[in-house]
Amino acid sequence: MEAAQLTLAIRSTLNTTRIIQQYMQHRNLAKRYRARRRRQRGHVRDQDMDTDFSESMGPANACIMVLMGQVHAVERQFWARETSTDWWDRIVLQVWDDSQWLRNFLMRKGTFMELCDLLSPALRRMNTKMRAALTVEKQVAIALWKLATPDSYRSVGNQFGVGKSTVGAAVMQVAHAIKDLLISRVVTLGNVQVIVDGFAAMGFPNCGGAIDGTHIPIVAPEHQAAEYINRKGYFSIVLQALVDHKGRFTYINVG
């Protein structure tokens, strides 16, 4: 027997041993529970006190059973639900024009690809033995679709051929990547004098920005709900933003 085959046989034997041990432990616990219940009720029989086969079943005996052929070794396998990504791969990426991208993702395809390039250092993942990693483009598309539409996580997952937990993870990861990589590049104060002159030309002298706030509705955490209720009676996080004379964000604060 070659070394690779011997290694595979040993691994299969160990995996099967673990399965046998778990099965015997469950049987042992179940029998002990039934015997205890009978003793509590006063119905104790001799066979209830017998030593169960599983009690004398140790790892060594299990290995002997496997090697003697009484139990067949089972190779461990991974399982994943089959999903379809044809809509994203063949329709959105290859067929949609800019008007469809604007209507569904609120940006053109060229802008979307540029955004993916900027976020790729934080979102690129390696494939594993269990499944292929989501591409950066697909992660960003899932997050944008969820943020731009009122669809549920389950609906977005069905649309892209992923699970709803994957949708939630993609939204959070893309949001963190934007915060870490793009906020400091996009939201900047700029040239203050140019901004003041711009507001003066609009009839607002000595003005360096327009400021306002808004409430972003949320589902409050159970243990901190009181900290998120606002004056209007619902749970939210407050966003304060400052823009220049052209409507560009120069400062934001969320909390």
PDB file of C-alpha atoms in Angstrom:
ATOM      1  CA  MET A   1       0.000   0.000   0.000  1.00  0.00           C
ATOM      2  CA  GLU A   2       1.375   3.407  -0.973  1.00  0.00           C
ATOM      3  CA  ALA A   3       1.953   6.128   1.622  1.00  0.00           C
ATOM      4  CA  ALA A   4      -0.916   8.293   0.355  1.00  0.00           C
ATOM      5  CA  GLN A   5      -3.351   5.384   0.467  1.00  0.00           C
ATOM      6  CA  LEU A   6      -2.174   4.425   3.938  1.00  0.00           C
ATOM      7  CA  THR A   7      -2.656   7.995   5.166  1.00  0.00           C
ATOM      8  CA  LEU A   8      -6.172   8.106   3.695  1.00  0.00           C
ATOM      9  CA  ALA A   9      -7.036   4.779   5.329  1.00  0.00           C
ATOM     10  CA  ILE A  10      -5.809   6.007   8.721  1.00  0.00           C
ATOM     11  CA  ARG A  11      -7.829   9.231   8.439  1.00  0.00           C
ATOM     12  CA  SER A  12     -10.945   7.313   7.449  1.00  0.00           C
ATOM     13  CA  THR A  13     -10.432   4.970  10.400  1.00  0.00           C
ATOM     14  CA  LEU A  14     -10.112   7.874  12.829  1.00  0.00           C
ATOM     15  CA  ASN A  15     -13.213   9.586  11.426  1.00  0.00           C
ATOM     16  CA  THR A  16     -15.209   6.372  11.747  1.00  0.00           C
ATOM     17  CA  THR A  17     -13.933   5.900  15.288  1.00  0.00           C
ATOM     18  CA  ARG A  18     -15.255   9.311  16.262  1.00  0.00           C
ATOM     19  CA  ILE A  19     -18.652   8.491  14.739  1.00  0.00           C
ATOM     20  CA  ILE A  20     -18.825   5.187  16.657  1.00  0.00           C
ATOM     21  CA  GLN A  21     -17.835   6.866  19.910  1.00  0.00           C
ATOM     22  CA  GLN A  22     -20.510   9.544  19.537  1.00  0.00           C
ATOM     23  CA  TYR A  23     -23.140   6.934  18.693  1.00  0.00           C
ATOM     24  CA  MET A  24     -22.222   4.767  21.678  1.00  0.00           C
ATOM     25  CA  GLN A  25     -22.169   7.749  24.019  1.00  0.00           C
ATOM     26  CA  HIS A  26     -25.678   8.756  22.923  1.00  0.00           C
ATOM     27  CA  ARG A  27     -26.908   5.181  23.419  1.00  0.00           C
ATOM     28  CA  ASN A  28     -25.285   5.016  26.817  1.00  0.00           C
ATOM     29  CA  LEU A  29     -26.807   8.307  27.969  1.00  0.00           C
ATOM     30  CA  ALA A  30     -30.241   7.292  26.711  1.00  0.00           C
ATOM     31  CA  LYS A  31     -30.117   3.929  28.500  1.00  0.00           C
ATOM     32  CA  ARG A  32     -28.904   5.468  31.744  1.00  0.00           C
ATOM     33  CA  TYR A  33     -31.747   8.001  31.577  1.00  0.00           C
ATOM     34  CA  ARG A  34     -34.331   5.265  31.066  1.00  0.00           C
ATOM     35  CA  ALA A  35     -32.867   3.180  33.914  1.00  0.00           C
ATOM     36  CA  ARG A  36     -32.905   6.185  36.250  1.00  0.00           C
ATOM     37  CA  ARG A  37     -36.539   6.864  35.401  1.00  0.00           C
ATOM     38  CA  ARG A  38     -37.430   3.256  36.163  1.00  0.00           C
ATOM     39  CA  ARG A  39     -35.610   3.391  39.507  1.00  0.00           C
ATOM     40  CA  GLN A  40     -37.458   6.576  40.403  1.00  0.00           C
ATOM     41  CA  ARG A  41     -40.731   4.829  39.669  1.00  0.00           C
ATOM     42  CA  GLY A  42     -39.712   1.740  41.651  1.00  0.00           C
ATOM     43  CA  HIS A  43     -39.543  -0.605  38.644  1.00  0.00           C
ATOM     44  CA  VAL A  44     -35.998  -1.920  38.647  1.00  0.00           C
ATOM     45  CA  ARG A  45     -35.279  -5.102  36.734  1.00  0.00           C
ATOM     46  CA  ASP A  46     -32.097  -7.110  36.521  1.00  0.00           C
ATOM     47  CA  GLN A  47     -31.591  -6.312  32.865  1.00  0.00           C
ATOM     48  CA  ASP A  48     -31.765  -2.595  33.656  1.00  0.00           C
ATOM     49  CA  MET A  49     -28.682  -2.995  35.790  1.00  0.00           C
ATOM     50  CA  ASP A  50     -26.734  -4.864  33.140  1.00  0.00           C
ATOM     51  CA  THR A  51     -23.691  -3.192  31.719  1.00  0.00           C
ATOM     52  CA  ASP A  52     -24.533  -1.829  28.302  1.00  0.00           C
ATOM     53  CA  PHE A  53     -22.293  -2.703  25.386  1.00  0.00           C
ATOM     54  CA  SER A  54     -21.530   0.980  24.914  1.00  0.00           C
ATOM     55  CA  GLU A  55     -20.084   1.264  28.428  1.00  0.00           C
ATOM     56  CA  SER A  56     -17.327  -1.187  27.557  1.00  0.00           C
ATOM     57  CA  MET A  57     -16.876   0.241  24.106  1.00  0.00           C
ATOM     58  CA  GLY A  58     -13.631   2.216  24.143  1.00  0.00           C
ATOM     59  CA  PRO A  59     -11.626   3.795  21.295  1.00  0.00           C
ATOM     60  CA  ALA A  60      -9.394   0.722  21.035  1.00  0.00           C
ATOM     61  CA  ASN A  61     -12.328  -1.657  20.555  1.00  0.00           C
ATOM     62  CA  ALA A  62     -13.858   0.667  17.998  1.00  0.00           C
ATOM     63  CA  CYS A  63     -10.613   0.714  15.996  1.00  0.00           C
ATOM     64  CA  ILE A  64     -10.492  -3.101  16.120  1.00  0.00           C
ATOM     65  CA  MET A  65     -14.055  -3.279  14.745  1.00  0.00           C
ATOM     66  CA  VAL A  66     -13.122  -0.957  11.888  1.00  0.00           C
ATOM     67  CA  LEU A  67      -9.968  -2.909  11.039  1.00  0.00           C
ATOM     68  CA  MET A  68     -11.841  -6.246  11.174  1.00  0.00           C
ATOM     69  CA  GLY A  69     -14.340  -4.959   8.639  1.00  0.00           C
ATOM     70  CA  GLN A  70     -17.346  -5.011  10.985  1.00  0.00           C
ATOM     71  CA  VAL A  71     -17.815  -1.264  10.453  1.00  0.00           C
ATOM     72  CA  HIS A  72     -17.092   0.423   7.134  1.00  0.00           C
ATOM     73  CA  ALA A  73     -14.983   3.598   7.171  1.00  0.00           C
ATOM     74  CA  VAL A  74     -16.699   6.737   5.904  1.00  0.00           C
ATOM     75  CA  GLU A  75     -14.766   9.568   4.338  1.00  0.00           C
ATOM     76  CA  ARG A  76     -15.772  12.987   5.659  1.00  0.00           C
ATOM     77  CA  GLN A  77     -17.462  15.198   3.095  1.00  0.00           C
ATOM     78  CA  PHE A  78     -18.671  18.789   3.003  1.00  0.00           C
ATOM     79  CA  TRP A  79     -22.175  19.748   1.927  1.00  0.00           C
ATOM     80  CA  ALA A  80     -23.481  23.002   0.506  1.00  0.00           C
ATOM     81  CA  ARG A  81     -26.862  23.944  -0.920  1.00  0.00           C
ATOM     82  CA  GLU A  82     -26.974  24.247  -4.704  1.00  0.00           C
ATOM     83  CA  THR A  83     -27.750  27.805  -5.832  1.00  0.00           C
ATOM     84  CA  SER A  84     -27.946  29.566  -9.183  1.00  0.00           C
ATOM     85  CA  THR A  85     -26.051  32.744 -10.045  1.00  0.00           C
ATOM     86  CA  ASP A  86     -27.112  32.926 -13.700  1.00  0.00           C
ATOM     87  CA  TRP A  87     -29.086  36.144 -13.169  1.00  0.00           C
ATOM     88  CA  TRP A  88     -26.015  37.995 -11.894  1.00  0.00           C
ATOM     89  CA  ASP A  89     -23.387  36.381 -14.139  1.00  0.00           C
ATOM     90  CA  ARG A  90     -25.272  36.290 -17.451  1.00  0.00           C
ATOM     91  CA  ILE A  91     -27.868  39.044 -17.265  1.00  0.00           C
ATOM     92  CA  VAL A  92     -26.715  41.857 -14.987  1.00  0.00           C
ATOM     93  CA  LEU A  93     -23.026  41.777 -15.901  1.00  0.00           C
ATOM     94  CA  GLN A  94     -23.458  41.051 -19.601  1.00  0.00           C
ATOM     95  CA  VAL A  95     -26.844  42.424 -20.692  1.00  0.00           C
ATOM     96  CA  TRP A  96     -27.855  45.378 -18.531  1.00  0.00           C
ATOM     97  CA  ASP A  97     -27.176  48.867 -19.860  1.00  0.00           C
ATOM     98  CA  ASP A  98     -26.433  52.012 -17.837  1.00  0.00           C
ATOM     99  CA  SER A  99     -30.109  52.914 -17.430  1.00  0.00           C
ATOM    100  CA  GLN A 100     -30.819  49.567 -15.774  1.00  0.00           C
ATOM    101  CA  TRP A 101     -27.765  49.918 -13.541  1.00  0.00           C
ATOM    102  CA  LEU A 102     -28.880  53.396 -12.494  1.00  0.00           C
ATOM    103  CA  ARG A 103     -32.420  52.215 -11.772  1.00  0.00           C
ATOM    104  CA  ASN A 104     -31.357  49.244  -9.634  1.00  0.00           C
ATOM    105  CA  PHE A 105     -27.934  50.117  -8.193  1.00  0.00           C
ATOM    106  CA  LEU A 106     -28.192  53.925  -8.326  1.00  0.00           C
ATOM    107  CA  MET A 107     -24.937  54.137 -10.300  1.00  0.00           C
ATOM    108  CA  ARG A 108     -23.635  53.317 -13.773  1.00  0.00           C
ATOM    109  CA  LYS A 109     -21.690  50.142 -14.454  1.00  0.00           C
ATOM    110  CA  GLY A 110     -18.428  52.054 -14.937  1.00  0.00           C
ATOM    111  CA  THR A 111     -18.838  53.729 -11.540  1.00  0.00           C
ATOM    112  CA  PHE A 112     -19.659  50.350 -10.006  1.00  0.00           C
ATOM    113  CA  MET A 113     -16.480  48.770 -11.382  1.00  0.00           C
ATOM    114  CA  GLU A 114     -14.385  51.705 -10.168  1.00  0.00           C
ATOM    115  CA  LEU A 115     -15.917  51.322  -6.701  1.00  0.00           C
ATOM    116  CA  CYS A 116     -15.071  47.613  -6.713  1.00  0.00           C
ATOM    117  CA  ASP A 117     -11.461  48.364  -7.610  1.00  0.00           C
ATOM    118  CA  LEU A 118     -11.176  50.797  -4.700  1.00  0.00           C
ATOM    119  CA  LEU A 119     -12.716  48.345  -2.222  1.00  0.00           C
ATOM    120  CA  SER A 120     -10.960  45.209  -3.434  1.00  0.00           C
ATOM    121  CA  PRO A 121      -8.053  45.376  -0.906  1.00  0.00           C
ATOM    122  CA  ALA A 122     -10.554  44.940   1.930  1.00  0.00           C
ATOM    123  CA  LEU A 123     -13.052  42.595   0.245  1.00  0.00           C
ATOM    124  CA  ARG A 124     -10.926  40.111  -1.704  1.00  0.00           C
ATOM    125  CA  ARG A 125     -11.296  36.601  -0.290  1.00  0.00           C
ATOM    126  CA  MET A 126      -9.570  33.255  -0.906  1.00  0.00           C
ATOM    127  CA  ASN A 127     -11.392  30.117  -2.037  1.00  0.00           C
ATOM    128  CA  THR A 128     -11.730  27.284   0.476  1.00  0.00           C
ATOM    129  CA  LYS A 129     -12.259  23.537   0.192  1.00  0.00           C
ATOM    130  CA  MET A 130     -15.910  24.023   1.106  1.00  0.00           C
ATOM    131  CA  ARG A 131     -16.871  26.611  -1.504  1.00  0.00           C
ATOM    132  CA  ALA A 132     -15.624  29.337  -3.826  1.00  0.00           C
ATOM    133  CA  ALA A 133     -15.364  32.807  -2.295  1.00  0.00           C
ATOM    134  CA  LEU A 134     -17.688  35.584  -3.445  1.00  0.00           C
ATOM    135  CA  THR A 135     -16.066  37.966  -5.892  1.00  0.00           C
ATOM    136  CA  VAL A 136     -15.590  41.595  -4.898  1.00  0.00           C
ATOM    137  CA  GLU A 137     -18.101  42.622  -7.576  1.00  0.00           C
ATOM    138  CA  LYS A 138     -20.759  40.311  -6.209  1.00  0.00           C
ATOM    139  CA  GLN A 139     -20.227  41.429  -2.609  1.00  0.00           C
ATOM    140  CA  VAL A 140     -20.565  45.095  -3.594  1.00  0.00           C
ATOM    141  CA  ALA A 141     -23.602  44.372  -5.783  1.00  0.00           C
ATOM    142  CA  ILE A 142     -25.371  42.522  -2.957  1.00  0.00           C
ATOM    143  CA  ALA A 143     -24.709  45.385  -0.533  1.00  0.00           C
ATOM    144  CA  LEU A 144     -25.831  48.076  -2.988  1.00  0.00           C
ATOM    145  CA  TRP A 145     -28.982  46.153  -3.922  1.00  0.00           C
ATOM    146  CA  LYS A 146     -29.926  45.731  -0.253  1.00  0.00           C
ATOM    147  CA  LEU A 147     -29.255  49.387   0.536  1.00  0.00           C
ATOM    148  CA  ALA A 148     -31.027  50.706  -2.574  1.00  0.00           C
ATOM    149  CA  THR A 149     -34.190  48.594  -2.334  1.00  0.00           C
ATOM    150  CA  PRO A 150     -36.665  47.613   0.412  1.00  0.00           C
ATOM    151  CA  ASP A 151     -36.104  43.908  -0.321  1.00  0.00           C
ATOM    152  CA  SER A 152     -35.583  41.487   2.582  1.00  0.00           C
ATOM    153  CA  TYR A 153     -32.323  39.636   3.152  1.00  0.00           C
ATOM    154  CA  ARG A 154     -33.979  36.436   1.980  1.00  0.00           C
ATOM    155  CA  SER A 155     -35.223  38.074  -1.229  1.00  0.00           C
ATOM    156  CA  VAL A 156     -31.806  39.544  -2.026  1.00  0.00           C
ATOM    157  CA  GLY A 157     -30.198  36.178  -1.309  1.00  0.00           C
ATOM    158  CA  ASN A 158     -32.552  34.421  -3.725  1.00  0.00           C
ATOM    159  CA  GLN A 159     -31.815  37.093  -6.331  1.00  0.00           C
ATOM    160  CA  PHE A 160     -28.045  36.541  -6.164  1.00  0.00           C
ATOM    161  CA  GLY A 161     -28.047  32.836  -5.382  1.00  0.00           C
ATOM    162  CA  VAL A 162     -26.685  33.111  -1.827  1.00  0.00           C
ATOM    163  CA  GLY A 163     -28.035  32.632   1.696  1.00  0.00           C
ATOM    164  CA  LYS A 164     -29.598  35.444   3.696  1.00  0.00           C
ATOM    165  CA  SER A 165     -26.743  35.313   6.225  1.00  0.00           C
ATOM    166  CA  THR A 166     -24.317  35.888   3.347  1.00  0.00           C
ATOM    167  CA  VAL A 167     -26.307  38.985   2.366  1.00  0.00           C
ATOM    168  CA  GLY A 168     -26.050  40.364   5.895  1.00  0.00           C
ATOM    169  CA  ALA A 169     -22.316  39.686   6.021  1.00  0.00           C
ATOM    170  CA  ALA A 170     -21.777  41.338   2.611  1.00  0.00           C
ATOM    171  CA  VAL A 171     -23.650  44.485   3.653  1.00  0.00           C
ATOM    172  CA  MET A 172     -21.576  44.855   6.828  1.00  0.00           C
ATOM    173  CA  GLN A 173     -18.256  44.066   5.143  1.00  0.00           C
ATOM    174  CA  VAL A 174     -18.844  46.511   2.284  1.00  0.00           C
ATOM    175  CA  ALA A 175     -19.948  49.215   4.729  1.00  0.00           C
ATOM    176  CA  HIS A 176     -16.803  48.734   6.821  1.00  0.00           C
ATOM    177  CA  ALA A 177     -14.639  48.747   3.683  1.00  0.00           C
ATOM    178  CA  ILE A 178     -16.196  52.026   2.531  1.00  0.00           C
ATOM    179  CA  LYS A 179     -15.632  53.547   5.971  1.00  0.00           C
ATOM    180  CA  ASP A 180     -12.019  52.397   6.149  1.00  0.00           C
ATOM    181  CA  LEU A 181     -10.934  53.090   2.561  1.00  0.00           C
ATOM    182  CA  LEU A 182     -13.167  55.766   1.031  1.00  0.00           C
ATOM    183  CA  ILE A 183     -14.628  58.120   3.645  1.00  0.00           C
ATOM    184  CA  SER A 184     -11.374  60.012   4.159  1.00  0.00           C
ATOM    185  CA  ARG A 185     -10.926  60.342   0.376  1.00  0.00           C
ATOM    186  CA  VAL A 186     -14.463  61.481  -0.456  1.00  0.00           C
ATOM    187  CA  VAL A 187     -15.627  63.453   2.586  1.00  0.00           C
ATOM    188  CA  THR A 188     -13.096  66.278   2.960  1.00  0.00           C
ATOM    189  CA  LEU A 189     -13.372  69.915   3.965  1.00  0.00           C
ATOM    190  CA  GLY A 190     -11.684  71.192   0.806  1.00  0.00           C
ATOM    191  CA  ASN A 191     -10.788  74.813   0.160  1.00  0.00           C
ATOM    192  CA  VAL A 192     -12.667  76.865   2.762  1.00  0.00           C
ATOM    193  CA  GLN A 193     -12.320  80.170   0.916  1.00  0.00           C
ATOM    194  CA  VAL A 194     -13.743  78.707  -2.287  1.00  0.00           C
ATOM    195  CA  ILE A 195     -16.699  77.348  -0.330  1.00  0.00           C
ATOM    196  CA  VAL A 196     -17.314  80.712   1.379  1.00  0.00           C
ATOM    197  CA  ASP A 197     -17.156  82.518  -1.957  1.00  0.00           C
ATOM    198  CA  GLY A 198     -19.553  79.992  -3.460  1.00  0.00           C
ATOM    199  CA  PHE A 199     -22.144  80.538  -0.736  1.00  0.00           C
ATOM    200  CA  ALA A 200     -21.671  84.315  -1.021  1.00  0.00           C
ATOM    201  CA  ALA A 201     -22.472  84.124  -4.733  1.00  0.00           C
ATOM    202  CA  MET A 202     -25.714  82.318  -3.784  1.00  0.00           C
ATOM    203  CA  GLY A 203     -26.679  85.099  -1.358  1.00  0.00           C
ATOM    204  CA  PHE A 204     -25.286  83.607   1.863  1.00  0.00           C
ATOM    205  CA  PRO A 205     -22.216  85.667   2.856  1.00  0.00           C
ATOM    206  CA  ASN A 206     -19.722  84.393   5.442  1.00  0.00           C
ATOM    207  CA  CYS A 207     -21.121  80.864   5.205  1.00  0.00           C
ATOM    208  CA  GLY A 208     -18.812  77.865   5.277  1.00  0.00           C
ATOM    209  CA  GLY A 209     -21.372  75.078   4.879  1.00  0.00           C
ATOM    210  CA  ALA A 210     -24.967  73.925   5.205  1.00  0.00           C
ATOM    211  CA  ILE A 211     -25.632  71.565   8.116  1.00  0.00           C
ATOM    212  CA  ASP A 212     -28.575  69.318   8.907  1.00  0.00           C
ATOM    213  CA  GLY A 213     -29.413  66.006  10.505  1.00  0.00           C
ATOM    214  CA  THR A 214     -31.695  63.053   9.940  1.00  0.00           C
ATOM    215  CA  HIS A 215     -32.859  59.980  11.823  1.00  0.00           C
ATOM    216  CA  ILE A 216     -32.019  56.571  10.336  1.00  0.00           C
ATOM    217  CA  PRO A 217     -34.593  53.999  11.585  1.00  0.00           C
ATOM    218  CA  ILE A 218     -33.101  50.847  13.118  1.00  0.00           C
ATOM    219  CA  VAL A 219     -34.118  47.741  15.046  1.00  0.00           C
ATOM    220  CA  ALA A 220     -32.830  48.569  18.509  1.00  0.00           C
ATOM    221  CA  PRO A 221     -30.736  46.030  20.451  1.00  0.00           C
ATOM    222  CA  GLU A 222     -32.761  44.366  23.209  1.00  0.00           C
ATOM    223  CA  HIS A 223     -30.365  45.319  26.002  1.00  0.00           C
ATOM    224  CA  GLN A 224     -29.912  48.977  24.892  1.00  0.00           C
ATOM    225  CA  ALA A 225     -33.273  49.904  23.381  1.00  0.00           C
ATOM    226  CA  ALA A 226     -33.743  52.986  25.585  1.00  0.00           C
ATOM    227  CA  GLU A 227     -30.549  54.545  24.217  1.00  0.00           C
ATOM    228  CA  TYR A 228     -31.830  54.556  20.641  1.00  0.00           C
ATOM    229  CA  ILE A 229     -35.358  55.962  20.999  1.00  0.00           C
ATOM    230  CA  ASN A 230     -35.706  59.488  19.579  1.00  0.00           C
ATOM    231  CA  ARG A 231     -38.036  62.391  20.310  1.00  0.00           C
ATOM    232  CA  LYS A 232     -40.450  61.167  17.641  1.00  0.00           C
ATOM    233  CA  GLY A 233     -40.990  57.873  19.420  1.00  0.00           C
ATOM    234  CA  TYR A 234     -39.135  55.353  17.253  1.00  0.00           C
ATOM    235  CA  PHE A 235     -35.662  53.829  17.328  1.00  0.00           C
ATOM    236  CA  SER A 236     -33.012  55.469  15.168  1.00  0.00           C
ATOM    237  CA  ILE A 237     -29.404  56.527  14.754  1.00  0.00           C
ATOM    238  CA  VAL A 238     -28.763  60.226  14.138  1.00  0.00           C
ATOM    239  CA  LEU A 239     -26.808  61.363  11.093  1.00  0.00           C
ATOM    240  CA  GLN A 240     -25.407  64.895  10.992  1.00  0.00           C
ATOM    241  CA  ALA A 241     -23.936  66.133   7.719  1.00  0.00           C
ATOM    242  CA  LEU A 242     -22.245  69.276   6.428  1.00  0.00           C
ATOM    243  CA  VAL A 243     -22.150  70.122   2.697  1.00  0.00           C
ATOM    244  CA  ASP A 244     -20.481  72.807   0.621  1.00  0.00           C
ATOM    245  CA  HIS A 245     -22.034  75.201  -1.920  1.00  0.00           C
ATOM    246  CA  LYS A 246     -22.180  72.405  -4.514  1.00  0.00           C
ATOM    247  CA  GLY A 247     -23.900  69.894  -2.228  1.00  0.00           C
ATOM    248  CA  ARG A 248     -20.779  67.826  -1.653  1.00  0.00           C
ATOM    249  CA  PHE A 249     -20.295  66.324   1.800  1.00  0.00           C
ATOM    250  CA  THR A 250     -17.481  67.943   3.749  1.00  0.00           C
ATOM    251  CA  TYR A 251     -18.199  66.341   7.137  1.00  0.00           C
ATOM    252  CA  ILE A 252     -20.444  63.609   8.523  1.00  0.00           C
ATOM    253  CA  ASN A 253     -21.035  62.224  12.013  1.00  0.00           C
ATOM    254  CA  VAL A 254     -23.207  59.239  12.902  1.00  0.00           C
ATOM    255  CA  GLY A 255     -24.067  58.132  16.419  1.00  0.00           C
TER     256      GLY A 255
END
